[in-house]
XYZ file of C-alpha atoms in Angstrom:
699
model
C -3.169 86.903 -91.260
C -0.862 85.053 -88.900
C 1.710 82.326 -89.725
C 1.553 78.970 -87.794
C 2.892 75.572 -88.006
C 0.653 72.588 -87.706
C 2.404 69.228 -87.384
C 5.099 70.968 -89.563
C 2.792 72.333 -92.418
C 3.085 76.314 -92.363
C 0.034 78.094 -93.242
C -1.606 81.656 -92.825
C -4.754 81.791 -90.517
C -6.686 84.747 -88.994
C -5.418 85.690 -85.625
C -8.725 85.284 -83.920
C -9.243 81.519 -85.131
C -8.663 78.904 -82.412
C -5.951 76.347 -82.849
C -8.601 73.815 -83.327
C -9.785 75.589 -86.474
C -6.097 76.229 -87.709
C -5.535 72.373 -87.196
C -8.593 71.801 -89.247
C -7.433 74.021 -91.898
C -4.203 72.146 -92.172
C -5.805 68.936 -92.475
C -5.225 67.540 -89.087
C -8.240 65.770 -87.230
C -8.953 67.197 -83.618
C -11.410 65.260 -81.725
C -13.939 67.428 -79.534
C -17.230 67.125 -77.484
C -18.148 70.525 -76.274
C -17.022 72.828 -79.299
C -19.145 73.532 -81.957
C -18.669 76.239 -84.645
C -21.985 78.005 -83.948
C -21.985 78.107 -80.183
C -19.925 80.039 -77.608
C -16.612 78.226 -76.273
C -16.943 76.239 -73.146
C -13.537 74.343 -73.107
C -15.014 71.977 -70.461
C -14.511 68.606 -72.261
C -10.861 68.685 -72.867
C -10.868 66.206 -75.574
C -9.131 68.558 -78.100
C -5.736 68.777 -76.274
C -2.585 69.510 -78.421
C 0.991 70.251 -77.791
C 2.318 73.580 -78.143
C 5.917 74.275 -78.730
C 7.155 77.286 -76.691
C 4.164 76.973 -74.525
C 3.415 75.450 -70.917
C 4.887 72.086 -70.487
C 1.205 70.580 -70.934
C -1.288 69.835 -73.389
C -3.508 72.798 -74.357
C -7.228 72.796 -75.098
C -7.075 73.847 -78.799
C -10.734 75.149 -78.644
C -10.341 77.816 -76.190
C -6.937 79.242 -77.252
C -6.538 81.312 -80.279
C -3.667 81.726 -82.759
C -3.073 85.284 -81.344
C -2.214 83.710 -78.092
C 0.686 81.910 -79.198
C 4.310 83.362 -79.214
C 6.906 83.221 -81.994
C 10.176 81.262 -81.705
C 13.292 83.400 -80.605
C 14.368 84.352 -83.981
C 10.696 85.047 -85.217
C 9.667 81.545 -86.347
C 6.127 81.006 -86.283
C 4.632 79.165 -83.432
C 4.308 75.438 -83.836
C 1.328 73.040 -82.822
C 1.522 69.323 -82.748
C -1.574 67.016 -82.741
C -0.106 63.503 -83.089
C 2.941 63.539 -80.451
C 2.931 60.862 -77.712
C 2.156 63.600 -75.140
C -1.213 64.370 -76.999
C -2.101 60.725 -77.429
C -1.667 59.903 -73.984
C -3.477 63.324 -72.692
C -6.589 62.499 -74.818
C -6.783 58.820 -73.758
C -6.798 59.938 -70.305
C -9.745 62.266 -71.178
C -11.438 59.710 -72.644
C -10.901 57.383 -69.527
C -12.208 60.039 -67.439
C -15.529 60.504 -69.473
C -16.000 56.766 -69.411
C -15.978 56.573 -65.549
C -19.634 57.285 -65.098
C -20.826 56.688 -68.590
C -23.251 53.589 -68.525
C -21.975 52.174 -71.685
C -25.387 50.836 -72.856
C -24.750 51.202 -76.600
C -27.151 48.142 -77.536
C -30.274 50.078 -76.222
C -29.038 53.586 -76.864
C -30.772 55.358 -79.694
C -27.561 57.310 -80.317
C -25.816 54.048 -81.289
C -24.172 54.059 -84.606
C -24.204 58.233 -84.645
C -22.466 58.798 -81.257
C -19.577 60.814 -81.130
C -18.410 59.215 -78.118
C -18.664 55.807 -79.478
C -16.523 56.998 -82.407
C -13.915 58.593 -80.438
C -13.585 55.873 -77.909
C -12.790 53.758 -80.885
C -9.504 55.719 -81.287
C -8.540 56.878 -77.805
C -10.469 54.431 -75.514
C -8.645 51.364 -73.908
C -10.223 47.791 -73.343
C -9.837 48.050 -69.416
C -10.774 50.518 -66.587
C -8.769 51.307 -63.443
C -11.969 52.461 -61.742
C -14.065 50.180 -59.675
C -16.243 52.334 -57.823
C -20.051 52.700 -58.591
C -21.145 54.790 -61.486
C -23.153 57.748 -60.478
C -26.748 57.785 -61.305
C -28.756 60.900 -62.356
C -32.487 60.865 -62.464
C -34.235 61.231 -66.125
C -36.123 64.590 -66.473
C -39.519 65.102 -68.601
C -38.493 68.195 -70.665
C -41.416 67.858 -73.217
C -42.861 65.510 -75.672
C -40.080 65.844 -78.445
C -36.797 65.189 -76.421
C -36.316 62.197 -74.273
C -33.562 62.306 -71.336
C -31.136 59.640 -70.471
C -28.890 62.020 -68.039
C -26.743 59.112 -66.981
C -25.028 59.319 -70.284
C -24.463 63.098 -70.007
C -20.851 64.354 -70.163
C -21.809 68.046 -69.317
C -20.667 69.254 -72.633
C -23.357 72.174 -72.456
C -23.944 72.147 -75.934
C -27.737 71.900 -75.410
C -27.464 74.813 -72.632
C -25.558 76.975 -74.867
C -27.908 76.454 -77.983
C -31.133 77.038 -76.063
C -29.617 80.375 -74.535
C -27.661 81.585 -77.599
C -29.634 80.449 -80.700
C -33.018 79.699 -79.640
C -33.040 82.459 -77.181
C -35.209 80.752 -74.472
C -33.137 79.725 -71.686
C -34.993 76.460 -71.392
C -31.821 74.505 -69.993
C -29.208 75.124 -67.412
C -26.653 73.531 -65.325
C -27.098 73.157 -61.581
C -24.874 71.805 -58.747
C -21.221 71.497 -58.698
C -18.455 68.772 -58.961
C -19.660 65.146 -59.283
C -23.346 66.235 -58.612
C -23.675 68.692 -61.687
C -26.566 67.922 -63.852
C -28.396 69.662 -66.855
C -31.895 70.316 -66.287
C -34.881 72.604 -67.070
C -35.928 75.420 -64.543
C -38.298 73.379 -61.990
C -38.156 70.386 -64.507
C -40.791 72.117 -66.722
C -41.111 71.455 -70.569
C -39.030 73.039 -73.162
C -40.797 76.052 -74.921
C -38.548 76.656 -78.051
C -39.704 76.040 -81.768
C -36.263 74.841 -82.244
C -35.769 72.440 -79.417
C -35.156 69.403 -81.420
C -31.885 70.632 -82.658
C -30.375 69.726 -79.125
C -30.626 65.952 -80.053
C -28.432 66.699 -83.214
C -25.923 68.455 -81.048
C -25.837 66.112 -78.154
C -22.435 63.966 -78.854
C -23.807 61.284 -76.431
C -26.979 59.672 -76.164
C -28.283 61.768 -73.130
C -30.746 63.930 -75.305
C -32.552 61.779 -78.181
C -35.766 62.211 -80.016
C -38.740 60.847 -77.834
C -40.908 60.169 -81.158
C -38.047 58.282 -82.713
C -37.298 56.159 -79.661
C -36.488 52.558 -80.453
C -37.627 53.098 -84.293
C -34.646 52.285 -86.465
C -30.902 52.270 -86.438
C -28.999 54.448 -88.915
C -27.534 51.795 -90.854
C -31.132 50.402 -91.828
C -32.246 53.895 -93.566
C -31.965 55.241 -96.986
C -31.078 58.918 -96.797
C -32.482 61.581 -99.416
C -31.783 65.141 -99.606
C -34.913 67.420 -99.981
C -36.398 70.580 -98.972
C -38.818 71.427 -96.053
C -42.356 72.868 -96.956
C -43.546 73.467 -93.355
C -42.921 77.026 -94.113
C -41.754 79.429 -96.653
C -37.904 79.364 -95.708
C -37.306 76.038 -97.596
C -34.982 74.572 -95.078
C -32.599 71.916 -96.527
C -33.431 68.681 -94.893
C -32.410 64.678 -95.164
C -35.401 62.346 -95.364
C -34.488 58.899 -93.956
C -36.897 56.023 -95.124
C -36.897 52.461 -94.483
C -38.636 50.731 -97.449
C -41.498 52.918 -98.392
C -41.927 54.367 -94.936
C -40.285 57.717 -93.656
C -38.403 57.051 -90.373
C -37.204 60.626 -89.396
C -36.358 63.767 -90.931
C -32.904 65.705 -90.021
C -31.465 69.148 -91.102
C -29.057 69.348 -93.850
C -26.311 72.041 -93.924
C -27.008 74.948 -96.065
C -25.225 78.362 -94.937
C -27.464 80.600 -97.058
C -30.716 79.283 -95.785
C -30.952 77.298 -92.629
C -27.455 76.798 -91.638
C -27.798 73.662 -89.809
C -30.983 74.158 -87.827
C -34.768 73.221 -88.524
C -37.821 73.876 -86.572
C -39.668 71.157 -84.433
C -42.503 71.073 -86.902
C -40.236 70.261 -89.675
C -38.603 67.571 -87.812
C -41.452 65.840 -86.085
C -44.511 65.704 -88.330
C -43.210 62.332 -89.633
C -46.349 60.617 -88.054
C -48.453 62.954 -89.883
C -47.296 61.518 -93.265
C -48.824 57.931 -92.229
C -52.017 58.921 -90.840
C -55.294 59.879 -92.422
C -53.778 59.520 -95.837
C -55.769 59.345 -98.965
C -54.805 56.029 -100.670
C -57.540 55.579 -103.390
C -59.952 57.889 -105.502
C -63.364 58.331 -103.885
C -66.863 59.531 -105.075
C -69.699 60.952 -103.106
C -72.685 58.907 -103.633
C -76.359 58.926 -102.572
C -76.904 60.029 -99.271
C -73.721 62.200 -99.217
C -71.363 59.027 -98.233
C -68.120 58.675 -99.848
C -67.395 55.352 -101.720
C -64.157 53.907 -103.196
C -64.125 54.169 -106.711
C -61.692 53.566 -109.520
C -59.540 56.110 -111.404
C -61.592 55.794 -114.487
C -64.871 56.143 -112.562
C -63.332 59.213 -110.758
C -62.132 60.857 -113.825
C -65.546 60.116 -115.921
C -67.422 61.699 -112.982
C -65.437 64.888 -113.309
C -65.560 64.889 -117.021
C -69.326 64.709 -117.107
C -69.606 67.735 -114.960
C -66.876 69.798 -116.432
C -68.139 69.231 -120.176
C -71.491 70.274 -118.924
C -70.249 73.384 -117.238
C -69.410 77.094 -118.637
C -65.918 78.256 -118.076
C -66.963 81.180 -116.107
C -68.687 79.054 -113.546
C -65.685 76.828 -112.705
C -62.606 77.732 -110.664
C -59.629 76.462 -108.995
C -57.675 77.182 -105.582
C -54.153 75.705 -104.940
C -52.890 75.034 -101.484
C -49.613 75.996 -99.492
C -47.738 72.683 -99.999
C -47.941 72.589 -103.828
C -44.751 72.274 -105.818
C -44.332 74.532 -108.914
C -44.776 71.792 -111.522
C -48.201 70.942 -110.232
C -49.121 74.505 -110.067
C -48.085 75.208 -113.696
C -50.118 71.965 -114.906
C -53.075 72.889 -113.040
C -52.915 76.455 -114.550
C -52.255 74.977 -118.132
C -55.339 72.725 -117.514
C -57.439 75.569 -116.552
C -56.233 77.762 -119.076
C -57.252 75.195 -121.991
C -60.613 75.036 -120.199
C -60.907 78.873 -120.535
C -61.099 79.314 -116.640
C -60.014 82.745 -115.373
C -60.828 82.085 -111.600
C -57.605 80.374 -110.219
C -55.699 81.534 -107.264
C -52.972 80.110 -105.038
C -53.459 82.869 -102.091
C -55.690 81.101 -99.701
C -55.105 83.587 -97.059
C -56.293 86.526 -99.293
C -52.770 88.298 -99.496
C -52.684 91.066 -101.846
C -49.527 90.280 -103.357
C -49.499 89.999 -107.166
C -47.119 89.197 -109.940
C -48.086 92.414 -111.649
C -46.031 94.436 -108.923
C -42.874 92.737 -110.023
C -40.919 90.221 -108.125
C -39.476 92.913 -105.872
C -42.780 93.670 -104.504
C -43.186 90.078 -103.163
C -39.833 88.615 -102.290
C -37.553 88.783 -99.143
C -35.108 90.903 -101.179
C -32.664 91.255 -98.334
C -31.995 87.375 -98.592
C -31.875 85.209 -95.536
C -27.947 85.727 -95.622
C -28.367 89.380 -95.883
C -30.060 89.589 -92.228
C -26.512 89.495 -90.910
C -25.476 92.418 -93.112
C -28.460 94.528 -91.932
C -27.956 97.155 -89.076
C -31.555 98.080 -88.392
C -34.935 96.103 -88.813
C -38.458 97.056 -88.716
C -40.878 94.286 -88.501
C -44.419 95.166 -89.773
C -47.269 92.706 -89.044
C -45.224 89.443 -88.442
C -44.190 86.847 -85.873
C -41.299 85.620 -87.349
C -40.760 83.300 -84.346
C -44.060 81.326 -85.324
C -44.135 81.879 -89.166
C -40.263 80.975 -89.607
C -38.327 79.914 -86.528
C -35.020 79.264 -88.099
C -35.358 82.752 -90.006
C -36.073 84.377 -86.547
C -32.883 82.605 -85.074
C -30.824 84.266 -87.988
C -32.353 87.462 -86.649
C -31.268 86.658 -83.222
C -27.768 85.760 -84.273
C -27.483 89.206 -85.943
C -28.899 91.081 -82.789
C -26.558 89.065 -80.372
C -23.448 90.678 -82.631
C -24.394 94.133 -81.702
C -25.169 97.483 -83.137
C -28.765 96.144 -84.517
C -31.759 98.029 -83.579
C -35.169 96.071 -83.872
C -38.547 97.547 -83.642
C -41.947 95.752 -84.394
C -45.439 97.136 -85.353
C -48.057 94.579 -84.651
C -49.110 92.189 -81.626
C -46.848 92.256 -78.700
C -44.757 89.047 -78.923
C -41.734 87.547 -77.396
C -39.383 87.362 -80.375
C -36.281 85.959 -78.255
C -34.379 89.247 -78.885
C -35.044 92.668 -77.747
C -37.134 94.872 -79.414
C -39.038 98.066 -79.413
C -42.966 97.564 -79.761
C -43.745 100.753 -81.496
C -47.560 99.946 -81.872
C -50.336 97.926 -82.899
C -51.521 98.912 -86.630
C -51.461 101.028 -89.625
C -51.729 104.173 -87.476
C -48.410 103.568 -85.938
C -46.892 102.645 -89.547
C -48.416 106.077 -90.649
C -46.854 107.925 -87.780
C -43.493 106.456 -88.285
C -43.441 107.328 -92.100
C -44.598 110.851 -91.047
C -41.488 110.954 -88.475
C -43.444 111.215 -85.596
C -41.731 108.021 -84.061
C -38.056 108.367 -83.078
C -37.404 104.911 -84.867
C -37.459 106.351 -88.092
C -34.078 108.250 -87.373
C -32.525 104.862 -86.659
C -33.772 103.536 -89.968
C -32.369 106.589 -91.850
C -29.260 106.545 -90.087
C -28.555 102.790 -90.803
C -26.409 101.910 -93.861
C -28.579 98.567 -94.725
C -32.129 99.143 -93.110
C -34.365 95.941 -93.407
C -38.034 96.307 -93.445
C -39.724 92.927 -92.988
C -43.368 92.844 -94.041
C -45.341 89.949 -92.955
C -48.602 88.406 -93.989
C -50.478 89.816 -91.052
C -50.121 93.188 -92.665
C -50.952 92.004 -96.177
C -53.756 89.435 -95.760
C -56.517 91.988 -95.002
C -58.694 94.353 -97.113
C -56.386 97.248 -96.774
C -53.250 95.051 -97.630
C -52.369 96.750 -100.514
C -52.309 100.202 -98.937
C -50.176 98.765 -96.143
C -47.888 97.236 -98.555
C -47.478 100.512 -100.534
C -46.865 102.276 -97.338
C -44.262 99.870 -96.198
C -42.485 100.278 -99.606
C -42.656 104.171 -99.375
C -40.896 103.836 -96.005
C -38.296 101.290 -97.448
C -37.919 104.123 -100.246
C -37.246 107.427 -97.562
C -34.873 105.467 -95.608
C -32.515 104.051 -98.219
C -33.629 100.526 -98.064
C -34.625 100.199 -101.810
C -31.429 100.806 -103.704
C -29.195 98.817 -106.393
C -26.483 98.500 -103.493
C -28.921 97.399 -100.831
C -32.718 96.061 -101.178
C -33.913 95.666 -97.794
C -37.751 95.620 -98.549
C -38.474 92.044 -97.605
C -41.789 90.034 -97.518
C -41.939 87.210 -95.225
C -44.090 84.520 -96.658
C -45.828 81.769 -94.451
C -46.696 79.274 -97.443
C -44.019 76.965 -99.337
C -45.705 77.283 -102.520
C -46.708 80.899 -102.710
C -43.710 82.534 -104.417
C -43.554 79.779 -106.912
C -47.207 80.210 -107.458
C -46.792 84.153 -108.041
C -43.809 83.547 -110.200
C -45.846 81.540 -112.660
C -48.735 83.609 -112.273
C -51.084 81.542 -110.683
C -53.723 84.174 -109.987
C -57.026 85.175 -111.332
C -56.904 85.909 -115.189
C -58.993 88.723 -116.776
C -62.474 88.770 -115.086
C -61.490 85.887 -112.867
C -62.172 85.704 -109.040
C -59.667 85.424 -106.368
C -59.823 82.894 -103.568
C -62.278 84.780 -101.484
C -64.445 85.683 -104.465
C -64.372 82.053 -105.312
C -65.759 81.073 -102.056
C -68.362 83.688 -102.146
C -69.410 82.557 -105.537
C -69.779 78.862 -104.309
C -71.904 80.219 -101.317
C -74.030 82.274 -103.865
C -74.868 79.583 -106.164
C -72.598 81.082 -108.977
C -70.046 78.477 -109.145
C -70.599 74.959 -110.285
C -67.102 73.052 -110.346
C -64.265 73.865 -108.084
C -60.948 72.028 -108.081
C -58.803 71.953 -104.965
C -55.192 71.383 -105.287
C -54.321 70.634 -101.669
C -56.256 73.504 -100.495
C -57.663 73.015 -96.859
C -57.201 76.526 -95.432
C -60.120 78.143 -96.995
C -63.716 77.941 -95.551
C -65.542 75.266 -97.688
C -68.778 74.863 -95.368
C -70.992 76.977 -97.375
C -70.012 76.187 -100.891
C -73.856 74.447 -101.329
C -74.134 72.437 -104.458
C -70.810 72.972 -106.055
C -69.211 70.097 -107.579
C -66.039 69.882 -105.875
C -62.699 67.975 -106.832
C -59.990 67.650 -104.167
C -56.346 66.472 -105.192
C -54.488 65.944 -101.896
C -52.966 63.825 -99.580
C -54.820 63.766 -96.161
C -58.601 63.598 -95.065
C -58.560 66.962 -94.126
C -61.093 70.023 -94.604
C -60.860 69.749 -98.407
C -61.486 65.935 -98.547
C -64.401 66.257 -96.049
C -66.281 68.688 -98.469
C -65.163 66.936 -101.855
C -67.572 65.335 -104.253
C -64.619 63.435 -105.904
C -61.153 62.898 -104.235
C -58.087 62.144 -106.194
C -55.312 60.923 -103.754
C -51.799 62.744 -104.278
C -48.541 62.411 -103.087
C -46.851 64.331 -100.075
C -43.608 66.415 -100.523
C -41.420 63.404 -99.309
C -43.152 61.214 -102.001
C -42.543 63.256 -105.189
C -39.777 65.281 -106.934
C -40.658 68.872 -107.126
C -39.624 72.541 -107.333
C -40.147 75.197 -104.616
C -39.222 78.813 -104.455
C -38.732 79.897 -100.950
C -39.417 83.353 -99.422
C -36.425 85.121 -100.901
C -36.881 83.714 -104.263
C -34.370 80.851 -104.103
C -35.210 77.907 -106.295
C -34.639 74.535 -104.705
C -35.701 70.921 -105.601
C -37.305 68.385 -103.350
C -36.485 64.769 -103.992
C -38.691 61.689 -103.726
C -37.622 59.803 -100.634
C -40.644 57.324 -100.727
C -43.546 56.476 -102.574
C -47.211 57.444 -102.105
C -49.562 54.753 -100.462
C -51.976 52.529 -102.319
C -53.052 54.185 -105.531
C -51.956 57.514 -104.797
C -50.075 59.548 -107.571
C -47.904 62.578 -108.006
C -49.848 65.580 -108.587
C -48.919 66.466 -111.927
C -49.441 62.963 -113.184
C -52.923 63.301 -111.774
C -53.646 66.309 -113.882
C -51.928 64.968 -116.953
C -54.313 62.058 -116.988
C -57.240 63.954 -116.103
C -56.605 66.163 -118.981
C -56.718 63.305 -121.321
C -60.350 62.596 -120.180
C -61.422 66.101 -120.481
C -60.233 66.331 -124.085
C -57.747 68.789 -123.376
C -54.475 66.960 -123.394
C -51.428 68.675 -121.596
C -48.306 68.765 -123.836
C -45.863 66.681 -121.519
C -45.735 63.219 -120.659
C -43.032 63.160 -118.008
C -41.802 65.106 -115.132
C -38.639 66.250 -117.315
C -40.983 67.481 -120.323
C -43.228 69.425 -117.648
C -39.921 70.986 -116.272
C -38.775 71.865 -119.745
C -41.735 73.725 -120.558
C -41.893 75.545 -117.186
C -38.361 76.567 -117.382
C -38.872 77.651 -120.924
C -41.894 79.891 -119.692
C -40.181 81.059 -116.805
C -36.368 80.783 -117.131
C -35.470 81.849 -113.472
C -36.868 78.591 -112.336
C -34.156 76.720 -114.189
C -31.427 78.371 -111.941
C -31.622 75.544 -109.061
C -30.115 76.865 -105.671
C -29.809 80.203 -107.073
C -31.627 83.681 -106.260
C -32.422 85.832 -109.552
C -32.422 89.373 -107.974
C -35.438 91.432 -108.095
C -35.149 94.840 -109.381
C -35.330 97.641 -106.698
C -37.575 99.696 -109.042
C -40.369 97.337 -108.286
C -40.471 98.630 -104.572
C -40.084 102.200 -106.000
C -43.022 101.954 -108.055
C -45.060 100.090 -105.549
C -44.349 103.271 -103.060
C -46.050 105.393 -105.460
C -49.479 103.726 -105.657
C -50.623 104.743 -102.026
C -54.098 103.735 -100.709
C -56.025 104.230 -97.445
C -55.065 102.066 -94.574
C -57.579 100.772 -92.108
C -57.335 100.916 -88.356
C -57.414 97.306 -87.435
C -54.238 95.882 -85.751
C -51.985 93.697 -87.689
C -52.500 89.984 -86.343
C -49.997 87.035 -87.463
C -51.778 84.674 -89.610
C -49.985 81.755 -87.542
C -52.406 81.111 -84.580
C -51.018 77.528 -83.826
C -47.465 77.051 -84.927
C -47.953 73.309 -84.835
C -51.004 72.851 -86.725
C -50.827 75.044 -89.823
C -51.134 72.411 -92.554
C -53.061 68.964 -93.307
C -49.662 66.905 -92.543
C -49.220 68.701 -89.063
C -52.960 68.316 -88.241
C -52.705 64.494 -88.789
C -49.568 64.280 -86.610
C -50.349 62.996 -82.923
C -46.931 64.387 -81.869
C -47.813 68.009 -83.372
C -51.266 67.566 -81.309
C -49.359 66.867 -78.060
C -47.018 69.951 -78.674
C -50.070 72.045 -79.391
C -51.903 71.148 -76.360
C -48.775 71.742 -74.314
C -48.214 75.208 -75.843
C -51.784 76.240 -75.187
C -51.410 74.980 -71.439
C -48.205 77.051 -71.107
C -50.042 80.100 -72.641
C -52.906 79.791 -70.175
C -50.532 79.481 -67.176
C -48.685 82.519 -68.068
C -51.858 84.574 -68.457
C -52.964 83.543 -65.109
């Protein structure tokens, strides 16, 4: 550690820390535009000027000078830095005057107004007159895609957006062209941005040059209520803030959590807002004569279900839960099905072989998201993390940029935004790697903390169990399943999946899995099917099966249902979710469901009364108490209860015969993976653009 004085306060800081970071550690406020903790240093806005005693007789950019660059005094006194001297004040006011020479000062019509760093700092360092009378320069706005709107007259060339796309997103979409007064930021040949994380440049922009196109002229920040919650668009569980005006969700922003998503979110997380308002189910429906749905009361809908359920044997009933369900409603549905004697329940719509019987170590991302930065070699098996969990993929890229991190992949050839070796397409390659016929095995064995990432593309297939066992065997052989380091990590694609496995929402003794349930319906062996937001299973061939759909949107499940019970979306209910690493997180209600829609657990509780199988709770608190009593780790909010590495070692011993088919990621279209996304016009536009870019690349 090095000693330094900041405004007379002496403290110890790391020698590699910048003066700006040292000033912040001392409690001194230093303005900045170009500096960002997660991006490389540019040093081009000059707003963070400070005075250094013993240094050059001029202000210094504190973001571009480190503590080790300062010299001690003649008698060994620690170097001194001042942030509030007349020199510093005059210098910052001069920089602000330069920045405002060409700025259009259009705050009343700027979407960034009220959340603009330039606006805030102009209040502290700006002046009420200008010495410059020349015409302001004009820069043509660029079309860079359906998500980010440009107003480049406001740009101050801080290059945060350029550094983000190059360093974090890894796509090189944005760059700086020309020199001097003609400099401007643009895309190559003015094409659309292609990253799944591009919306984050809006948060990074310190002025209003880059704003959200879907949010254009929608609301001002002081009009909005703000609710901290959790994202369900993938299994990472990114921390988000949901902003509402009245009952309506207006936007979704990232929330800082170093252990999960840092401060980034994917474009799907950010921009499915319009999907929360479109094609919503707002009242119960019953399918009447002629196959047409008609609006009904809750009592009518419940009676229609009860008359069918009471006349049906438990063996001819089943339930499938969807990818966005919270643990509370899964727990309630399982309790209701158990009370009815129904064994055919499943939450694994994609057919993955993961099962609670193999222990939590067999289905968690055991290395944890933060643990990626501690790993020193990575093998990806049957996964495309760029599409399945873009923010997690950015974390892998972050580790790769630090160096000393070899990455290889088995599966379809894809662009992961970082260099990696493509070893092969399927199980034969995995077999050859385990047998030592591929050199990357030596890399894994030579690593202190090897990471084996297994995706659903390797597990949601008939030989998935054998593939999972083979991956566990590889983890055991290379030392990735020990008490010190458990690098065997499963990447899920559904937000509800780990929670469902934790509470055992899988077939009971003699019960059918999701594929078996659908097959039974097609074969006339199933009379009643409950769908809890399950829209990703093939429902067209269910024949005469009486189908009850509890959900939010008029998607596949509602199209097939005989009775529709309108539920609440994830922004409209309090719920618990367990992410891919086993972290328990709670989503909070930001608004209320539309019309007569209700929270899913409350629907199941009310239905249980009509069915004569009353569930033993009357409130969410009572439901959670029973859930935590049955599964204590679900009470450890924002904590990860580590899994036992012995689970991985036991899994490695089970073996099995792998097929020959190549691994394929289950996420074909990143933007249209669930009912909310499919109801979003913004996501549809992004999907169409992505397909067009793919076609152009193929040609």
